[in-house]
Amino acid sequence: SSSSNILEGTMWQMQHCARSSPGPWIYRTRKARESRGIISERRKARKISGSPAIQARAGDQPGLFIPDFLFNVDPRIQPSASSIVQHELSSDQQSELARLSQEPFGSELAKQVARHLKSDGPIAYNHRDYCGTGLFYLEGEYLHTVVDDGHPVPYFGRDRGWSFEDQHAFVAWLGEQSDYSLSMHENPGIFNNQTITRKRLEETLSAARGE
């Protein structure tokens, strides 16, 4: 059955590129990763707004997929959408958080980012598995959310109020953010791992200008 195939799949480490902080390794099942049905259905799941509506339990709807980096559990126990972790940072992570800049990005940088997203495309890494967080302009929507396999996971950002249909609202929000506030400090499993920072924004804009 689909459930037994997932449970019996070979466990392997998730490859985190440019990982910048310690934290638990996340695992996936090879068969779950390579199943064409799950891969195709997860593209559909990404288009669904409202994570509670998506069931990730293999026994319920094995075709639907929620990226397992959002969970801090053994993948042999398929979690429900309500199981997204909200645990405290470790002492080392708390020390790392304290060193992050809390200086707001400011409205000027935010305006430049908004223009870039609309004219040049997203600010997001594109590699296998978890790709950190990114900024997107998708069909009239400015969005900050997590990225998996180079693709945004829209519901994650929308559920947290990181979605803006108005450019001015997005600019106002981003201008108030900082390396600290966007470090994903509410989720130890992905804390400060390829997140949005001032340096990353400025380097992206400079590269787009050919500098």
PDB file of C-alpha atoms in Angstrom:
ATOM      1  CA  SER A   1       0.000   0.000   0.000  1.00  0.00           C
ATOM      2  CA  SER A   2       1.040   3.644  -0.284  1.00  0.00           C
ATOM      3  CA  SER A   3       1.315   3.900   3.492  1.00  0.00           C
ATOM      4  CA  SER A   4       3.560   0.848   3.828  1.00  0.00           C
ATOM      5  CA  ASN A   5       5.745   2.025   0.944  1.00  0.00           C
ATOM      6  CA  ILE A   6       6.278   5.344   2.679  1.00  0.00           C
ATOM      7  CA  LEU A   7       6.964   3.672   6.027  1.00  0.00           C
ATOM      8  CA  GLU A   8       9.418   1.199   4.486  1.00  0.00           C
ATOM      9  CA  GLY A   9      11.280   3.758   2.391  1.00  0.00           C
ATOM     10  CA  THR A  10      15.009   4.224   2.833  1.00  0.00           C
ATOM     11  CA  MET A  11      15.787   7.153   5.133  1.00  0.00           C
ATOM     12  CA  TRP A  12      18.330   9.664   3.988  1.00  0.00           C
ATOM     13  CA  GLN A  13      19.495  13.063   5.022  1.00  0.00           C
ATOM     14  CA  MET A  14      17.986  16.174   3.587  1.00  0.00           C
ATOM     15  CA  GLN A  15      20.621  18.213   1.825  1.00  0.00           C
ATOM     16  CA  HIS A  16      20.693  21.792   3.172  1.00  0.00           C
ATOM     17  CA  CYS A  17      22.677  24.078   0.888  1.00  0.00           C
ATOM     18  CA  ALA A  18      24.346  27.124   2.431  1.00  0.00           C
ATOM     19  CA  ARG A  19      23.216  26.049   5.895  1.00  0.00           C
ATOM     20  CA  SER A  20      24.158  28.804   8.302  1.00  0.00           C
ATOM     21  CA  SER A  21      23.104  27.459  11.678  1.00  0.00           C
ATOM     22  CA  PRO A  22      23.059  24.269  13.738  1.00  0.00           C
ATOM     23  CA  GLY A  23      19.869  22.357  14.174  1.00  0.00           C
ATOM     24  CA  PRO A  24      18.266  18.955  13.794  1.00  0.00           C
ATOM     25  CA  TRP A  25      18.702  17.202  10.463  1.00  0.00           C
ATOM     26  CA  ILE A  26      15.444  16.504   8.705  1.00  0.00           C
ATOM     27  CA  TYR A  27      14.901  13.190   6.968  1.00  0.00           C
ATOM     28  CA  ARG A  28      12.750  12.047   4.098  1.00  0.00           C
ATOM     29  CA  THR A  29      11.856   8.652   2.682  1.00  0.00           C
ATOM     30  CA  ARG A  30      13.366   7.813  -0.684  1.00  0.00           C
ATOM     31  CA  LYS A  31      10.198   6.189  -1.949  1.00  0.00           C
ATOM     32  CA  ALA A  32       8.075   9.113  -0.817  1.00  0.00           C
ATOM     33  CA  ARG A  33      10.468  11.531  -2.547  1.00  0.00           C
ATOM     34  CA  GLU A  34      10.598   9.524  -5.767  1.00  0.00           C
ATOM     35  CA  SER A  35       6.914   8.653  -6.023  1.00  0.00           C
ATOM     36  CA  ARG A  36       5.606  10.374  -9.156  1.00  0.00           C
ATOM     37  CA  GLY A  37       2.137  10.591  -7.679  1.00  0.00           C
ATOM     38  CA  ILE A  38       3.254  12.456  -4.592  1.00  0.00           C
ATOM     39  CA  ILE A  39       5.553  14.760  -6.535  1.00  0.00           C
ATOM     40  CA  SER A  40       2.789  15.739  -8.964  1.00  0.00           C
ATOM     41  CA  GLU A  41       0.183  16.186  -6.260  1.00  0.00           C
ATOM     42  CA  ARG A  42       2.403  18.383  -4.133  1.00  0.00           C
ATOM     43  CA  ARG A  43       2.450  20.940  -6.935  1.00  0.00           C
ATOM     44  CA  LYS A  44      -1.336  21.049  -6.613  1.00  0.00           C
ATOM     45  CA  ALA A  45      -1.123  21.271  -2.835  1.00  0.00           C
ATOM     46  CA  ARG A  46       1.075  24.351  -3.105  1.00  0.00           C
ATOM     47  CA  LYS A  47      -1.753  26.146  -4.891  1.00  0.00           C
ATOM     48  CA  ILE A  48      -4.216  25.491  -2.069  1.00  0.00           C
ATOM     49  CA  SER A  49      -4.602  28.349   0.393  1.00  0.00           C
ATOM     50  CA  GLY A  50      -5.165  27.324   3.989  1.00  0.00           C
ATOM     51  CA  SER A  51      -2.950  24.559   5.326  1.00  0.00           C
ATOM     52  CA  PRO A  52      -5.568  23.030   7.699  1.00  0.00           C
ATOM     53  CA  ALA A  53      -7.458  21.880   4.605  1.00  0.00           C
ATOM     54  CA  ILE A  54      -4.507  19.795   3.456  1.00  0.00           C
ATOM     55  CA  GLN A  55      -4.143  16.409   5.111  1.00  0.00           C
ATOM     56  CA  ALA A  56      -0.594  15.068   5.157  1.00  0.00           C
ATOM     57  CA  ARG A  57      -1.338  11.711   6.753  1.00  0.00           C
ATOM     58  CA  ALA A  58      -0.380   8.932   4.363  1.00  0.00           C
ATOM     59  CA  GLY A  59      -3.350   6.900   5.542  1.00  0.00           C
ATOM     60  CA  ASP A  60      -5.806   9.670   4.690  1.00  0.00           C
ATOM     61  CA  GLN A  61      -4.739  11.012   1.288  1.00  0.00           C
ATOM     62  CA  PRO A  62      -1.309   9.620   0.375  1.00  0.00           C
ATOM     63  CA  GLY A  63      -1.125  11.694  -2.797  1.00  0.00           C
ATOM     64  CA  LEU A  64      -1.160  15.050  -1.034  1.00  0.00           C
ATOM     65  CA  PHE A  65       2.137  16.441   0.168  1.00  0.00           C
ATOM     66  CA  ILE A  66       3.203  19.023   2.697  1.00  0.00           C
ATOM     67  CA  PRO A  67       6.978  19.726   2.758  1.00  0.00           C
ATOM     68  CA  ASP A  68       8.336  17.828   5.729  1.00  0.00           C
ATOM     69  CA  PHE A  69      10.830  20.545   6.676  1.00  0.00           C
ATOM     70  CA  LEU A  70       7.817  22.252   8.257  1.00  0.00           C
ATOM     71  CA  PHE A  71       7.642  19.465  10.801  1.00  0.00           C
ATOM     72  CA  ASN A  72      10.016  18.428  13.567  1.00  0.00           C
ATOM     73  CA  VAL A  73       8.865  14.827  13.825  1.00  0.00           C
ATOM     74  CA  ASP A  74       9.895  11.355  12.681  1.00  0.00           C
ATOM     75  CA  PRO A  75       8.661  11.138   9.057  1.00  0.00           C
ATOM     76  CA  ARG A  76       7.641   7.521   9.632  1.00  0.00           C
ATOM     77  CA  ILE A  77       4.763   9.081  11.572  1.00  0.00           C
ATOM     78  CA  GLN A  78       3.034  11.124   8.895  1.00  0.00           C
ATOM     79  CA  PRO A  79       1.987  14.401  10.600  1.00  0.00           C
ATOM     80  CA  SER A  80      -1.196  16.354  10.147  1.00  0.00           C
ATOM     81  CA  ALA A  81      -1.144  19.991   9.040  1.00  0.00           C
ATOM     82  CA  SER A  82      -1.750  21.049  12.639  1.00  0.00           C
ATOM     83  CA  SER A  83       1.603  19.586  13.719  1.00  0.00           C
ATOM     84  CA  ILE A  84       3.802  22.451  12.498  1.00  0.00           C
ATOM     85  CA  VAL A  85       6.452  23.001  15.155  1.00  0.00           C
ATOM     86  CA  GLN A  86       6.451  25.962  17.485  1.00  0.00           C
ATOM     87  CA  HIS A  87       9.213  24.982  19.927  1.00  0.00           C
ATOM     88  CA  GLU A  88      11.812  27.165  21.613  1.00  0.00           C
ATOM     89  CA  LEU A  89      15.263  27.775  20.205  1.00  0.00           C
ATOM     90  CA  SER A  90      18.230  26.013  21.734  1.00  0.00           C
ATOM     91  CA  SER A  91      20.634  28.038  23.859  1.00  0.00           C
ATOM     92  CA  ASP A  92      23.087  28.231  20.944  1.00  0.00           C
ATOM     93  CA  GLN A  93      20.344  29.408  18.617  1.00  0.00           C
ATOM     94  CA  GLN A  94      19.208  31.998  21.153  1.00  0.00           C
ATOM     95  CA  SER A  95      22.761  33.347  21.274  1.00  0.00           C
ATOM     96  CA  GLU A  96      22.853  33.438  17.481  1.00  0.00           C
ATOM     97  CA  LEU A  97      19.510  35.247  17.399  1.00  0.00           C
ATOM     98  CA  ALA A  98      20.806  37.890  19.803  1.00  0.00           C
ATOM     99  CA  ARG A  99      23.646  38.673  17.377  1.00  0.00           C
ATOM    100  CA  LEU A 100      21.360  39.281  14.403  1.00  0.00           C
ATOM    101  CA  SER A 101      20.736  42.864  13.347  1.00  0.00           C
ATOM    102  CA  GLN A 102      17.425  44.373  14.398  1.00  0.00           C
ATOM    103  CA  GLU A 103      17.888  47.430  12.185  1.00  0.00           C
ATOM    104  CA  PRO A 104      14.829  47.776   9.908  1.00  0.00           C
ATOM    105  CA  PHE A 105      15.513  47.401   6.193  1.00  0.00           C
ATOM    106  CA  GLY A 106      13.857  50.767   5.588  1.00  0.00           C
ATOM    107  CA  SER A 107      11.370  51.965   2.997  1.00  0.00           C
ATOM    108  CA  GLU A 108      13.914  52.749   0.261  1.00  0.00           C
ATOM    109  CA  LEU A 109      15.319  49.212   0.184  1.00  0.00           C
ATOM    110  CA  ALA A 110      11.793  47.805   0.437  1.00  0.00           C
ATOM    111  CA  LYS A 111      10.680  49.858  -2.581  1.00  0.00           C
ATOM    112  CA  GLN A 112      13.637  48.616  -4.619  1.00  0.00           C
ATOM    113  CA  VAL A 113      12.817  45.032  -3.669  1.00  0.00           C
ATOM    114  CA  ALA A 114       9.166  45.465  -4.664  1.00  0.00           C
ATOM    115  CA  ARG A 115      10.198  46.793  -8.078  1.00  0.00           C
ATOM    116  CA  HIS A 116      12.681  43.958  -8.509  1.00  0.00           C
ATOM    117  CA  LEU A 117      10.104  41.285  -7.682  1.00  0.00           C
ATOM    118  CA  LYS A 118       7.702  42.696 -10.243  1.00  0.00           C
ATOM    119  CA  SER A 119      10.190  43.247 -13.063  1.00  0.00           C
ATOM    120  CA  ASP A 120      13.011  40.751 -12.486  1.00  0.00           C
ATOM    121  CA  GLY A 121      11.438  37.892 -10.574  1.00  0.00           C
ATOM    122  CA  PRO A 122      11.656  36.314  -7.119  1.00  0.00           C
ATOM    123  CA  ILE A 123      14.408  36.505  -4.559  1.00  0.00           C
ATOM    124  CA  ALA A 124      14.731  32.829  -3.729  1.00  0.00           C
ATOM    125  CA  TYR A 125      17.257  30.022  -3.877  1.00  0.00           C
ATOM    126  CA  ASN A 126      16.630  27.238  -6.361  1.00  0.00           C
ATOM    127  CA  HIS A 127      18.065  23.883  -5.406  1.00  0.00           C
ATOM    128  CA  ARG A 128      16.849  20.564  -4.117  1.00  0.00           C
ATOM    129  CA  ASP A 129      14.769  20.251  -0.926  1.00  0.00           C
ATOM    130  CA  TYR A 130      14.527  23.112   1.565  1.00  0.00           C
ATOM    131  CA  CYS A 131      15.683  26.404   0.031  1.00  0.00           C
ATOM    132  CA  GLY A 132      15.134  28.792   2.933  1.00  0.00           C
ATOM    133  CA  THR A 133      12.692  31.670   2.636  1.00  0.00           C
ATOM    134  CA  GLY A 134      12.075  33.887  -0.356  1.00  0.00           C
ATOM    135  CA  LEU A 135      10.161  36.865  -1.685  1.00  0.00           C
ATOM    136  CA  PHE A 136       7.804  36.562  -4.652  1.00  0.00           C
ATOM    137  CA  TYR A 137       5.378  38.482  -6.828  1.00  0.00           C
ATOM    138  CA  LEU A 138       2.753  35.985  -7.954  1.00  0.00           C
ATOM    139  CA  GLU A 139      -0.223  37.130 -10.018  1.00  0.00           C
ATOM    140  CA  GLY A 140      -0.618  40.409  -8.184  1.00  0.00           C
ATOM    141  CA  GLU A 141       0.403  39.061  -4.774  1.00  0.00           C
ATOM    142  CA  TYR A 142       3.598  39.986  -2.932  1.00  0.00           C
ATOM    143  CA  LEU A 143       4.567  37.030  -0.772  1.00  0.00           C
ATOM    144  CA  HIS A 144       7.196  36.092   1.791  1.00  0.00           C
ATOM    145  CA  THR A 145       7.245  32.361   2.407  1.00  0.00           C
ATOM    146  CA  VAL A 146       9.374  29.224   2.648  1.00  0.00           C
ATOM    147  CA  VAL A 147      10.745  27.595  -0.500  1.00  0.00           C
ATOM    148  CA  ASP A 148      10.971  23.882  -1.302  1.00  0.00           C
ATOM    149  CA  ASP A 149      12.749  22.470  -4.368  1.00  0.00           C
ATOM    150  CA  GLY A 150      12.949  26.028  -5.705  1.00  0.00           C
ATOM    151  CA  HIS A 151       9.183  26.512  -5.473  1.00  0.00           C
ATOM    152  CA  PRO A 152       7.299  28.763  -3.029  1.00  0.00           C
ATOM    153  CA  VAL A 153       4.916  27.203  -0.509  1.00  0.00           C
ATOM    154  CA  PRO A 154       2.214  29.913  -0.625  1.00  0.00           C
ATOM    155  CA  TYR A 155      -0.055  28.737   2.185  1.00  0.00           C
ATOM    156  CA  PHE A 156       2.790  28.939   4.710  1.00  0.00           C
ATOM    157  CA  GLY A 157       3.243  32.665   4.125  1.00  0.00           C
ATOM    158  CA  ARG A 158      -0.442  33.413   3.718  1.00  0.00           C
ATOM    159  CA  ASP A 159      -1.321  31.746   7.006  1.00  0.00           C
ATOM    160  CA  ARG A 160       1.167  34.052   8.742  1.00  0.00           C
ATOM    161  CA  GLY A 161       0.026  37.296   7.150  1.00  0.00           C
ATOM    162  CA  TRP A 162       3.020  37.555   4.814  1.00  0.00           C
ATOM    163  CA  SER A 163       0.861  38.035   1.720  1.00  0.00           C
ATOM    164  CA  PHE A 164       0.078  41.467   0.268  1.00  0.00           C
ATOM    165  CA  GLU A 165      -2.046  42.405  -2.735  1.00  0.00           C
ATOM    166  CA  ASP A 166      -1.164  46.075  -2.301  1.00  0.00           C
ATOM    167  CA  GLN A 167       2.407  47.155  -3.097  1.00  0.00           C
ATOM    168  CA  HIS A 168       2.332  49.958  -0.540  1.00  0.00           C
ATOM    169  CA  ALA A 169       1.316  47.512   2.197  1.00  0.00           C
ATOM    170  CA  PHE A 170       4.141  45.159   1.197  1.00  0.00           C
ATOM    171  CA  VAL A 171       6.698  47.974   1.173  1.00  0.00           C
ATOM    172  CA  ALA A 172       5.515  49.189   4.579  1.00  0.00           C
ATOM    173  CA  TRP A 173       5.789  45.667   6.000  1.00  0.00           C
ATOM    174  CA  LEU A 174       9.186  44.823   4.477  1.00  0.00           C
ATOM    175  CA  GLY A 175      10.605  48.203   5.477  1.00  0.00           C
ATOM    176  CA  GLU A 176       9.910  47.361   9.114  1.00  0.00           C
ATOM    177  CA  GLN A 177      11.564  43.929   8.929  1.00  0.00           C
ATOM    178  CA  SER A 178      15.158  43.039   9.810  1.00  0.00           C
ATOM    179  CA  ASP A 179      17.584  40.126   9.772  1.00  0.00           C
ATOM    180  CA  TYR A 180      16.278  39.365  13.265  1.00  0.00           C
ATOM    181  CA  SER A 181      12.559  39.441  12.505  1.00  0.00           C
ATOM    182  CA  LEU A 182      12.847  37.319   9.344  1.00  0.00           C
ATOM    183  CA  SER A 183      15.199  34.717  10.831  1.00  0.00           C
ATOM    184  CA  MET A 184      12.344  32.216  11.366  1.00  0.00           C
ATOM    185  CA  HIS A 185      13.190  32.225  15.068  1.00  0.00           C
ATOM    186  CA  GLU A 186       9.786  30.721  15.836  1.00  0.00           C
ATOM    187  CA  ASN A 187      10.887  27.462  14.176  1.00  0.00           C
ATOM    188  CA  PRO A 188      14.200  25.971  15.400  1.00  0.00           C
ATOM    189  CA  GLY A 189      14.336  23.482  12.534  1.00  0.00           C
ATOM    190  CA  ILE A 190      14.820  26.218   9.931  1.00  0.00           C
ATOM    191  CA  PHE A 191      16.084  29.099  12.071  1.00  0.00           C
ATOM    192  CA  ASN A 192      18.471  31.481  10.257  1.00  0.00           C
ATOM    193  CA  ASN A 193      18.856  29.001   7.413  1.00  0.00           C
ATOM    194  CA  GLN A 194      18.891  30.792   4.040  1.00  0.00           C
ATOM    195  CA  THR A 195      16.463  33.407   5.319  1.00  0.00           C
ATOM    196  CA  ILE A 196      15.923  36.939   3.997  1.00  0.00           C
ATOM    197  CA  THR A 197      18.590  39.367   5.222  1.00  0.00           C
ATOM    198  CA  ARG A 198      19.674  42.893   4.327  1.00  0.00           C
ATOM    199  CA  LYS A 199      22.881  41.544   2.777  1.00  0.00           C
ATOM    200  CA  ARG A 200      20.976  39.075   0.628  1.00  0.00           C
ATOM    201  CA  LEU A 201      18.571  41.750  -0.611  1.00  0.00           C
ATOM    202  CA  GLU A 202      21.329  44.235  -1.395  1.00  0.00           C
ATOM    203  CA  GLU A 203      23.447  41.626  -3.184  1.00  0.00           C
ATOM    204  CA  THR A 204      20.476  40.547  -5.295  1.00  0.00           C
ATOM    205  CA  LEU A 205      19.707  44.113  -6.314  1.00  0.00           C
ATOM    206  CA  SER A 206      23.363  44.804  -7.115  1.00  0.00           C
ATOM    207  CA  ALA A 207      23.574  41.690  -9.282  1.00  0.00           C
ATOM    208  CA  ALA A 208      20.417  42.705 -11.137  1.00  0.00           C
ATOM    209  CA  ARG A 209      22.052  46.056 -11.923  1.00  0.00           C
ATOM    210  CA  GLY A 210      25.137  44.266 -13.206  1.00  0.00           C
ATOM    211  CA  GLU A 211      27.370  45.552 -10.440  1.00  0.00           C
TER     212      GLU A 211
END
